[in-house]
Short mmCIF file of C-alpha atoms in Angstrom, two decimals:
data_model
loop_
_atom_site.label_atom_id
_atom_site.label_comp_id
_atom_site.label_asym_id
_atom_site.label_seq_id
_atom_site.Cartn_x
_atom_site.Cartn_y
_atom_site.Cartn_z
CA UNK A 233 0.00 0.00 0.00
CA UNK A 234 1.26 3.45 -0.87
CA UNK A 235 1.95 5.78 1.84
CA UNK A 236 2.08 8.75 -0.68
CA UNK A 237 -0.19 9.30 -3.85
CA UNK A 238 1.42 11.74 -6.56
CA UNK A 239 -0.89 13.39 -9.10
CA UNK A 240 0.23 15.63 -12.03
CA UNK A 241 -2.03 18.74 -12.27
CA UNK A 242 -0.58 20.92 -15.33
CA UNK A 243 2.50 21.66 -14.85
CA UNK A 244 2.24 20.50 -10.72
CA UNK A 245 2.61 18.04 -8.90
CA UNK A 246 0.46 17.19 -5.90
CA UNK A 247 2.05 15.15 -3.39
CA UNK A 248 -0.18 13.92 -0.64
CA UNK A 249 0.81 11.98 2.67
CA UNK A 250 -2.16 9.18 2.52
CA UNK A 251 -2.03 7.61 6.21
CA UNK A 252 -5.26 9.66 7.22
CA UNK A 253 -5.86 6.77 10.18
CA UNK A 254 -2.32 8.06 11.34
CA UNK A 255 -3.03 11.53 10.74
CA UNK A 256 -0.49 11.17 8.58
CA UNK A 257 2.53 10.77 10.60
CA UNK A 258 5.70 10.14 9.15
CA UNK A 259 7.06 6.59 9.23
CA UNK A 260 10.05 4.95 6.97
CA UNK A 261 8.18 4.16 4.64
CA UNK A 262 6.43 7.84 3.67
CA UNK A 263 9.60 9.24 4.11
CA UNK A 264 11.48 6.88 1.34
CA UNK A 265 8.14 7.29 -0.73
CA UNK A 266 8.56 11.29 -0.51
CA UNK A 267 11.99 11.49 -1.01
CA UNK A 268 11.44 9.65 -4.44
CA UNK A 269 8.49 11.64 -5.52
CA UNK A 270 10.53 15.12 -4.80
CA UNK A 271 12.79 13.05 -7.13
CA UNK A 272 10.45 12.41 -9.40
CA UNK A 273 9.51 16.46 -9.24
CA UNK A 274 13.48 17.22 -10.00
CA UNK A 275 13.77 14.81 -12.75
CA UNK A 276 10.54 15.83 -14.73
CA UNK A 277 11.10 18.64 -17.08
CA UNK A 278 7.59 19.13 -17.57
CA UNK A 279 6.64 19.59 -13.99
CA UNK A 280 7.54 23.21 -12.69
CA UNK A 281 6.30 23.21 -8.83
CA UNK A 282 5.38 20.59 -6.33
CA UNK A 283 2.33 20.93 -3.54
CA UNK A 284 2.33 18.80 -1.05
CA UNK A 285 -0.70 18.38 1.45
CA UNK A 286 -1.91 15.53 3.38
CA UNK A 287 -4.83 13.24 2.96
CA UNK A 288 -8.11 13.33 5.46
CA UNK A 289 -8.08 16.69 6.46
CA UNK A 290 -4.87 16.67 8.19
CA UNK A 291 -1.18 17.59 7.17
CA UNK A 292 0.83 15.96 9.19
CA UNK A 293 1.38 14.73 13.02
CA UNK A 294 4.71 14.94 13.04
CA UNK A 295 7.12 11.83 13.25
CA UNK A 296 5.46 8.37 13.85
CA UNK A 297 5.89 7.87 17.81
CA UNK A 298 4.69 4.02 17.48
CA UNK A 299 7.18 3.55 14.40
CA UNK A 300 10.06 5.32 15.98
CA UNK A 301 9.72 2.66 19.19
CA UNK A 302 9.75 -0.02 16.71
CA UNK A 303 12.93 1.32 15.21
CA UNK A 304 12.13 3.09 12.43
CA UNK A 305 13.28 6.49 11.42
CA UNK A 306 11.59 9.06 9.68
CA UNK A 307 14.39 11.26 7.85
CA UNK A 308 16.59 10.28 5.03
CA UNK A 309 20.50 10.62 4.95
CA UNK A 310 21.36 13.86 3.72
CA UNK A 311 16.99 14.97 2.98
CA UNK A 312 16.80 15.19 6.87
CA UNK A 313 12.54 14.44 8.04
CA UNK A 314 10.65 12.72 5.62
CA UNK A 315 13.11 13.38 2.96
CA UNK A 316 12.30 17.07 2.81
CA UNK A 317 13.58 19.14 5.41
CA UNK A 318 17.21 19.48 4.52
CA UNK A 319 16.51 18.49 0.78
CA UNK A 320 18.30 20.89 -1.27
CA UNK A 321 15.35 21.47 -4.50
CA UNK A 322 15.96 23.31 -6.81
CA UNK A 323 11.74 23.64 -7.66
CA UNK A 324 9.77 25.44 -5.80
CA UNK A 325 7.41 23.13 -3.30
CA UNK A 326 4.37 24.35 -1.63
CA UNK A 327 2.27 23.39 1.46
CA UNK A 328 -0.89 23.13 1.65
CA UNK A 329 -2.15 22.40 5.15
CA UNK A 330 -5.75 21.48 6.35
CA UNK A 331 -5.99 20.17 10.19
CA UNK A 332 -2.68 19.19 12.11
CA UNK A 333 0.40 20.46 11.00
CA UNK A 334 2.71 19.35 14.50
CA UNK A 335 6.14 18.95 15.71
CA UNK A 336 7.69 17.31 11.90
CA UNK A 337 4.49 18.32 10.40
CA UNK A 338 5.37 22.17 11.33
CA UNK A 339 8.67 20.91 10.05
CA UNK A 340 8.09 19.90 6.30
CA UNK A 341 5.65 22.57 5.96
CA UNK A 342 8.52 25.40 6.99
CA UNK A 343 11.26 23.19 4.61
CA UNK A 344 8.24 24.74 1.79
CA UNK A 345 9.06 27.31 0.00
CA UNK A 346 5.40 28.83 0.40
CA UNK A 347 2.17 27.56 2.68
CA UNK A 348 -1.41 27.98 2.17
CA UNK A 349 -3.07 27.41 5.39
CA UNK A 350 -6.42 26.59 6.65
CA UNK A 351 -8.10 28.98 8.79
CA UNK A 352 -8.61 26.29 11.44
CA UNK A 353 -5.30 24.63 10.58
CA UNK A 354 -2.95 23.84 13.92
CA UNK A 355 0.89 24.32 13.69
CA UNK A 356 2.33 23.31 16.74
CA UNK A 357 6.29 22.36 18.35
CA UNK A 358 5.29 20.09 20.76
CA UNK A 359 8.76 18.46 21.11
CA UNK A 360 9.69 19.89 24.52
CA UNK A 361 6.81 18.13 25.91
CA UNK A 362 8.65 14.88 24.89
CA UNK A 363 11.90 15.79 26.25
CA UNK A 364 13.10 17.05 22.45
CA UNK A 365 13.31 19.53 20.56
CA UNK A 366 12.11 20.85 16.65
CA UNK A 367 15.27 19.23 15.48
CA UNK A 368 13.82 18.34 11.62
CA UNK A 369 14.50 22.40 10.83
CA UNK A 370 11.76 23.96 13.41
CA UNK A 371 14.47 25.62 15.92
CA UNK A 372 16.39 26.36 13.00
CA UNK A 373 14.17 28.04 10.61
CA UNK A 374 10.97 29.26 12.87
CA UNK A 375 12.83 32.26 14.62
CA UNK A 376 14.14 32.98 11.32
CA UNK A 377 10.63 33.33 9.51
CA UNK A 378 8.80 35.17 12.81
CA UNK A 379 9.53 37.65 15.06
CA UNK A 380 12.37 36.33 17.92
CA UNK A 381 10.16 36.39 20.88
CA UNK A 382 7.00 35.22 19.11
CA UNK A 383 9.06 31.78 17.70
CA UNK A 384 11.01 31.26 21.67
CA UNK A 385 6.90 31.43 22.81
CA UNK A 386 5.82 28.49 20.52
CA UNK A 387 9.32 26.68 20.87
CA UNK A 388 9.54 26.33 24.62
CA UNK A 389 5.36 26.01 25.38
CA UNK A 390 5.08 23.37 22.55
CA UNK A 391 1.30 25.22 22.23
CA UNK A 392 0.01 25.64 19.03
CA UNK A 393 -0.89 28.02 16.96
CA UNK A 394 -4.11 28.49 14.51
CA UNK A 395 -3.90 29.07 10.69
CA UNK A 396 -5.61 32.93 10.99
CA UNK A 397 -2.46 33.40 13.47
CA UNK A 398 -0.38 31.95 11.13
CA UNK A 399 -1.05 34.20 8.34
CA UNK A 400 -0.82 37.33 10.98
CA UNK A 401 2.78 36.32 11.69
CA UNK A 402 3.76 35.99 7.76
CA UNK A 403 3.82 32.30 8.05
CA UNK A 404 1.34 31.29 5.76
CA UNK A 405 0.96 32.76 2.12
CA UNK A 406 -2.47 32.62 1.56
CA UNK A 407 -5.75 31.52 5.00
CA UNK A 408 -8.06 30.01 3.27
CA UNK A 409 -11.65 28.54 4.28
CA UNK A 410 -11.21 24.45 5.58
CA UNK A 411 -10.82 22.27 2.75
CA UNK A 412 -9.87 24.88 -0.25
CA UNK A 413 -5.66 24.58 0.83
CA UNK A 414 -5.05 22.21 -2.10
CA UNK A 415 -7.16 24.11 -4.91
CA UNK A 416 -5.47 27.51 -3.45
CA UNK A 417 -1.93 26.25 -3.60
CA UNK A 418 -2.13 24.74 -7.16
CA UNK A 419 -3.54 28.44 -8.41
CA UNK A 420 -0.32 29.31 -6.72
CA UNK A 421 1.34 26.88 -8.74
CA UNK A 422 -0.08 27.65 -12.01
CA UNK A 423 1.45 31.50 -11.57
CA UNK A 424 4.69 30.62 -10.36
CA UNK A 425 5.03 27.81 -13.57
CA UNK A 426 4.56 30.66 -15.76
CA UNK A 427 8.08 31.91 -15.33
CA UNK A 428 11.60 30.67 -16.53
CA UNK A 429 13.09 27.56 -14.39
CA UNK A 430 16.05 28.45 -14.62
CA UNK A 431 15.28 31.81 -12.92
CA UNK A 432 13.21 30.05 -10.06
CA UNK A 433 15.86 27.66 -9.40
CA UNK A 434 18.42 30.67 -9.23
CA UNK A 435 16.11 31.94 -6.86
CA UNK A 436 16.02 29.37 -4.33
CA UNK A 437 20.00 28.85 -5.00
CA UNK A 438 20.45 32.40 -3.81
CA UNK A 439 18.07 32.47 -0.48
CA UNK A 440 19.60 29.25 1.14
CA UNK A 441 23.29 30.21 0.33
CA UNK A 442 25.05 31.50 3.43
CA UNK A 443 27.25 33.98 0.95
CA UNK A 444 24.01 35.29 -0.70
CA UNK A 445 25.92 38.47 -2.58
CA UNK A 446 28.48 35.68 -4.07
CA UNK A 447 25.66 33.49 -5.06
CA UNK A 448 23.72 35.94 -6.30
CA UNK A 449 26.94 37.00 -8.97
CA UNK A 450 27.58 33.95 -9.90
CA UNK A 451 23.67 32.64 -10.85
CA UNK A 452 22.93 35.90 -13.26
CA UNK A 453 26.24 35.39 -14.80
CA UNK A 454 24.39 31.50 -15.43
CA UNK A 455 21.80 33.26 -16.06
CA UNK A 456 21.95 36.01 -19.08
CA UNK A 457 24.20 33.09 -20.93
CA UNK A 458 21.00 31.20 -20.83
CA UNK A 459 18.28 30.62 -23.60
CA UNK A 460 15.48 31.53 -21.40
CA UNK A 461 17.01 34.79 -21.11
CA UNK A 462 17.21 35.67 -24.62
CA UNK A 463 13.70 34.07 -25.34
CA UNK A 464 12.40 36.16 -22.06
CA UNK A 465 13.49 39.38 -23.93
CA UNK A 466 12.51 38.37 -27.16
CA UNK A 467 9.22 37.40 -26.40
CA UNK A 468 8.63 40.91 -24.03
CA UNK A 469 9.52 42.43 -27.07
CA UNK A 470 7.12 41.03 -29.40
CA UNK A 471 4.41 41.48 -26.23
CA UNK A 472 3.91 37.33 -26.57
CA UNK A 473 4.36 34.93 -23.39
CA UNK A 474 7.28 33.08 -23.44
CA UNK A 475 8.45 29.75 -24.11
CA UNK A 476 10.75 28.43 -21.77
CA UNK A 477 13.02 25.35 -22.42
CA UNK A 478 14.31 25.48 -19.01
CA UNK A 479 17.67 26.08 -20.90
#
């Protein structure tokens, strides 16, 4: 039984965690299973964007608690939880979270590149009350995305927060009546796809560098050597939409 369904949409891929009895937690085996779709994502030149959401009405709970006793571990060597969270894409991903988004839930959904969020959507740290801590990116990257004092709150009460707050802290794109995350994040999709890969994966390149002025310099000298430079100028122009070959 597949642990993750993947379903092209256009130029998107939707990616969706389907252990809705687990509230999707994270095991071995959806982590192996989501490592190779974002695989599949990288590989495909016709897809341009990934969502990823979670079956049921619920992201994800986090790691697998009964798994992890058994032995199993939820991250991939090198991808860090579930295969995502230290993944270095080079497409943009989305999240698109309905219901429970906790502890390596929160976790995938930050490792996103942008997150549509449920108005009643929960994203919650709980790992302190476990005797842990956020380690699949949340310490890392939540006081980086919010205000200092704000991510220390959620990080050392392990209380949630509610997709409305969410959205008032920046963390969420788009709030979004219960149920509509999905449809919402592949409209997302659809306007991102219409610009050149190459420049989107430049993009991302630059952000996660820790020498972003060097990175920067060296990706639009990649860049205006490129075909989808020349047909980007072209094409404005001759006021037509362009072609990209991703080249």
């Amino acid at each position: 039984m597949n642990e993750v369904r993947t379903e092209r949409v256009g130029s998107a891929m939707l990616i969706t965690i389907d252990r809705p009895a687990a509230r999707n937690a994270v095991n071995a085996a959806v982590a192996a299973e989501l490592s190779a779709a974002l695989d599949e994502l990288e590989a495909s030149p016709e897809l341009r964007v990934g969502v990823l959401t979670g079956a049921g009405g619920t992201f994800s709970a986090g790691m697998d608690l009964k798994a992890a006793l058994q032995g199993e571990s939820p991250e991939i060597a090198g991808r860090g939880f579930g295969g995502l969270t230290e993944a270095e894409l080079t497409k943009p991903l989305i999240a698109a979270v309905e219901g429970f988004a906790m502890g390596g839930g929160f976790e995938m959904a930050l490792g996103c590149d942008l997150i549509v969020a449920a108005e009643d959507a929960k994203f919650g740290l709980p790992e302190v009350k476990r005797g842990l801590i956020a380690a699949g990116g949340g310490v890392v990257r939540l006081p980086e995305r919010i205000p200092h004092h704000i991510a220390m709150e959620i990080l050392l009460t392990g209380e949630p927060i509610d997709g409305v707050r969410a959205g008032s802290l920046g963390l969420a794109n788009r709030v979004v009546p219960a149920g509509e995350t999905a449809a919402v994040a592949l409209q997302l999709a659809e306007q991102i796809a219409l610009n050149a890969p190459l420049a989107l994966a430049a993009v991302k390149k630059v952000v996660r560098s820790a020498d972003r002025w060097a990175a920067q310099r060296t990706e639009i000298a990649r860049l205006m050597i490129s075909a989808d430079v020349r047909e980007g100028m072209t094409a404005f122009a001759e006021r037509r939409a362009p072609q990209w070959t991703g080249r």
